[in-house]
Coordinates of N, CA and C in Angstrom, one line a residue:
M167 N 1.0 -1.0 0.2 CA -0.1 0.2 -0.1 C 0.7 1.3 0.1
D168 N 0.0 2.2 -0.7 CA 1.3 3.5 -0.8 C 1.4 4.6 0.1
P169 N 3.0 4.9 1.2 CA 2.6 5.3 1.8 C 2.0 6.7 2.2
G170 N 1.8 7.3 0.2 CA 0.8 8.4 0.6 C 0.2 8.3 0.9
I171 N -0.8 7.5 0.9 CA -3.0 7.4 0.8 C -2.7 7.7 2.2
F172 N -1.9 7.2 3.3 CA -2.2 8.0 4.4 C -2.4 9.7 4.4
E173 N -1.2 9.9 4.0 CA -1.1 11.3 4.4 C -2.0 12.4 3.6
E174 N -2.2 11.3 2.7 CA -3.9 11.7 2.2 C -5.1 12.3 2.8
V175 N -5.6 10.8 3.2 CA -6.4 10.1 3.9 C -6.8 11.5 5.2
A176 N -5.6 11.7 6.0 CA -4.9 12.6 7.3 C -5.5 14.0 6.6
T177 N -5.3 14.2 6.0 CA -5.6 15.7 5.4 C -6.6 15.1 4.7
Q178 N -7.4 14.7 4.4 CA -9.4 14.8 4.2 C -10.0 14.6 5.5
L179 N -9.4 13.7 6.8 CA -9.9 14.0 7.7 C -9.9 15.7 8.4
K180 N -8.7 15.8 8.6 CA -8.4 17.3 9.2 C -9.2 18.4 8.6
N181 N -8.8 18.4 7.2 CA -10.3 19.4 6.7 C -12.3 19.1 6.0
N182 N -12.3 17.7 6.6 CA -13.2 16.9 6.9 C -13.9 16.6 8.4
P183 N -13.9 17.6 9.5 CA -14.9 17.1 10.7 C -15.2 16.5 10.8
E184 N -16.9 16.4 9.6 CA -17.6 15.8 9.7 C -18.1 14.2 9.2
L185 N -16.8 14.2 8.8 CA -16.3 12.9 7.9 C -15.6 12.3 9.3
A186 N -14.9 13.0 9.8 CA -14.0 12.2 11.2 C -14.9 11.9 11.7
Q187 N -16.2 12.4 12.2 CA -17.0 12.0 13.1 C -17.9 11.3 12.4
M188 N -18.0 11.3 11.3 CA -18.8 9.5 10.8 C -18.3 8.8 10.8
L189 N -17.4 8.7 10.8 CA -16.1 7.6 11.2 C -15.8 6.8 12.7
V190 N -16.0 7.5 12.8 CA -15.8 7.3 15.0 C -17.0 6.9 14.8
E191 N -18.4 7.3 15.0 CA -19.6 6.5 15.2 C -19.8 4.9 14.2
E192 N -19.1 5.3 13.2 CA -19.2 4.0 12.4 C -18.6 3.2 12.7
Q193 N -17.1 3.2 13.8 CA -16.2 2.3 14.3 C -16.7 1.9 15.5
K194 N -17.6 2.7 16.2 CA -18.2 2.6 17.7 C -19.3 1.5 16.9
K195 N -20.1 1.8 16.4 CA -21.2 0.6 15.3 C -20.5 -0.7 15.8
M196 N -19.6 -1.0 14.8 CA -18.6 -2.1 14.3 C -18.0 -2.7 15.6
E197 N -17.8 -1.6 16.5 CA -17.5 -2.8 17.5 C -18.3 -3.4 18.9
A198 N -19.4 -1.8 18.6 CA -20.5 -2.8 19.8 C -21.7 -4.2 19.0
Q199 N -21.2 -3.7 17.9 CA -21.5 -5.3 16.6 C -20.2 -6.5 17.1
T200 N -19.2 -6.3 17.0 CA -18.3 -7.4 17.2 C -18.5 -8.0 19.0
Q201 N -18.8 -6.8 20.1 CA -18.9 -6.8 21.3 C -20.4 -7.7 21.3
L202 N -21.4 -7.7 21.0 CA -22.1 -8.2 20.8 C -22.1 -10.4 20.0
K203 N -21.6 -10.5 19.7 CA -21.3 -11.4 19.1 C -21.0 -12.6 19.6
T204 N -19.8 -11.5 20.2 CA -18.3 -12.7 21.0 C -20.0 -12.7 23.1
I205 N -20.7 -12.1 23.2 CA -22.0 -12.5 24.1 C -22.2 -13.4 22.9
V206 N -23.1 -13.2 22.9 CA -24.0 -14.9 21.7 C -22.8 -15.7 22.1
N207 N -22.0 -15.7 21.1 CA -21.6 -16.4 21.3 C -21.1 -16.9 22.8
K208 N -20.8 -16.7 22.9 CA -20.3 -17.2 24.9 C -21.5 -17.6 25.3
L209 N -22.9 -16.8 25.5 CA -24.2 -17.6 26.3 C -24.3 -18.6 25.5
T210 N -23.9 -18.5 23.8 CA -24.3 -20.3 23.6 C -23.9 -21.4 24.1
M211 N -22.1 -21.3 23.8 CA -21.8 -22.3 24.2 C -22.5 -21.9 26.1
E212 N -22.0 -21.8 26.7 CA -21.6 -21.4 28.1 C -23.1 -22.2 28.6
C213 N -24.4 -22.1 27.5 CA -26.1 -22.2 27.7 C -26.3 -23.7 27.5
W214 N -25.6 -24.3 26.1 CA -25.6 -24.8 25.5 C -25.1 -26.0 26.8
D215 N -23.5 -26.2 27.3 CA -23.1 -27.3 27.5 C -23.5 -26.8 28.6
K216 N -24.2 -26.1 30.1 CA -25.1 -26.4 31.3 C -26.2 -27.4 30.9
C217 N -26.9 -26.6 29.5 CA -28.1 -27.5 29.6 C -28.2 -28.3 28.9
V218 N -27.9 -28.5 28.1 CA -28.1 -30.0 26.5 C -27.1 -31.0 26.8
D219 N -27.5 -32.3 27.0 CA -27.1 -33.5 27.4 C -26.6 -34.4 26.7
K220 N -27.5 -34.2 25.4 CA -27.9 -35.3 24.5 C -28.5 -34.4 23.5
V221 N -28.6 -34.7 22.5 CA -29.4 -34.2 20.8 C -30.6 -34.9 20.6
G222 N -31.4 -34.6 20.6 CA -32.5 -35.2 20.8 C -33.4 -34.9 19.6
T223 N -35.0 -35.2 19.0 CA -35.7 -34.6 17.9 C -36.0 -33.6 19.3
S224 N -36.1 -33.5 20.1 CA -36.4 -32.3 21.0 C -36.3 -32.0 22.0
L225 N -36.6 -30.6 22.3 CA -35.6 -29.5 23.5 C -35.8 -30.3 24.3
G226 N -37.2 -29.9 24.6 CA -37.9 -30.3 26.0 C -37.5 -29.7 27.7
R227 N -37.3 -30.0 28.4 CA -37.0 -29.1 29.2 C -35.7 -28.7 29.4
Q228 N -35.0 -29.1 28.0 CA -33.5 -28.1 27.6 C -33.6 -27.1 27.9
E229 N -34.7 -27.1 26.5 CA -35.1 -25.6 26.3 C -35.5 -24.1 27.5
T230 N -36.7 -25.1 28.3 CA -36.3 -24.2 29.0 C -35.0 -23.9 29.9
C231 N -34.5 -24.9 30.5 CA -33.4 -24.4 31.1 C -32.2 -23.8 29.7
L232 N -32.3 -23.7 28.9 CA -31.7 -22.8 27.9 C -32.2 -21.2 28.2
N233 N -33.3 -20.9 28.2 CA -34.4 -19.8 28.1 C -33.3 -19.1 29.5
H234 N -33.6 -20.0 30.7 CA -33.5 -18.9 31.6 C -31.8 -19.3 32.2
C235 N -31.4 -20.3 31.6 CA -29.7 -19.7 31.5 C -29.5 -18.4 30.5
A236 N -29.8 -17.9 29.8 CA -29.6 -17.2 28.3 C -30.5 -15.3 29.9
E237 N -31.4 -15.5 30.2 CA -32.0 -15.1 30.7 C -30.7 -13.8 31.8
R238 N -30.4 -15.2 32.5 CA -29.4 -15.1 33.0 C -28.0 -14.6 33.4
Y239 N -28.1 -14.9 31.9 CA -26.3 -14.1 31.1 C -26.4 -13.3 31.3
L240 N -27.8 -12.4 30.5 CA -27.6 -10.9 29.8 C -28.1 -10.4 31.0
E241 N -29.0 -10.0 32.1 CA -29.3 -10.0 32.6 C -27.6 -9.5 33.8
T242 N -27.1 -10.9 34.1 CA -25.7 -11.1 34.5 C -24.2 -9.7 34.0
D243 N -24.6 -9.8 32.7 CA -23.8 -8.7 31.9 C -24.4 -7.4 31.7
Q244 N -25.5 -7.1 32.1 CA -26.0 -6.0 32.2 C -25.5 -5.2 33.3
F245 N -25.9 -6.5 34.3 CA -25.3 -5.5 35.7 C -24.1 -4.5 35.3
I246 N -23.3 -6.2 35.2 CA -21.8 -5.8 35.3 C -21.4 -4.2 34.6
R247 N -21.7 -4.2 33.4 CA -21.5 -3.1 32.3 C -22.1 -2.2 33.0
Q248 N -22.4 -1.7 34.0 CA -23.6 -0.7 34.7 C -22.8 -0.7 35.2
R249 N -22.6 -1.8 36.1 CA -21.4 -1.1 37.3 C -20.2 -0.4 37.1
M250 N -19.9 -1.1 35.9 CA -18.8 -0.6 35.2 C -19.2 1.1 35.0
T251 N -19.9 1.1 34.5 CA -20.0 2.3 33.6 C -19.9 3.5 35.1
N252 N -21.1 3.2 36.1 CA -20.7 3.8 37.4 C -19.6 3.8 37.6
S253 N -19.2 2.9 38.3 CA -17.3 2.9 38.3 C -16.6 4.1 37.7
K254 N -16.7 4.8 36.4 CA -16.4 5.6 36.4 C -16.2 6.8 35.9
K255 N -17.8 7.1 36.8 CA -17.8 8.6 36.9 C -17.6 8.7 38.2

């Protein structure tokens, strides 16, 4: 990649604060999406390991366990995030 392109991008961003702000907002959205995917993947693995001992034709009680596990996981995650946000203030 041509090193001059970075200088050109830096100049464009310096001369156009709206573009720079838009890029920052898009970066935040991408980070939030990545974080959400990570949470969903972890939740899926943890709850599956906890609730499903064997795969059959239906989940039955396992479905209830998966629902409760997911709810607890999300509530706990939200609680921790709120605590971390409050401790930064």
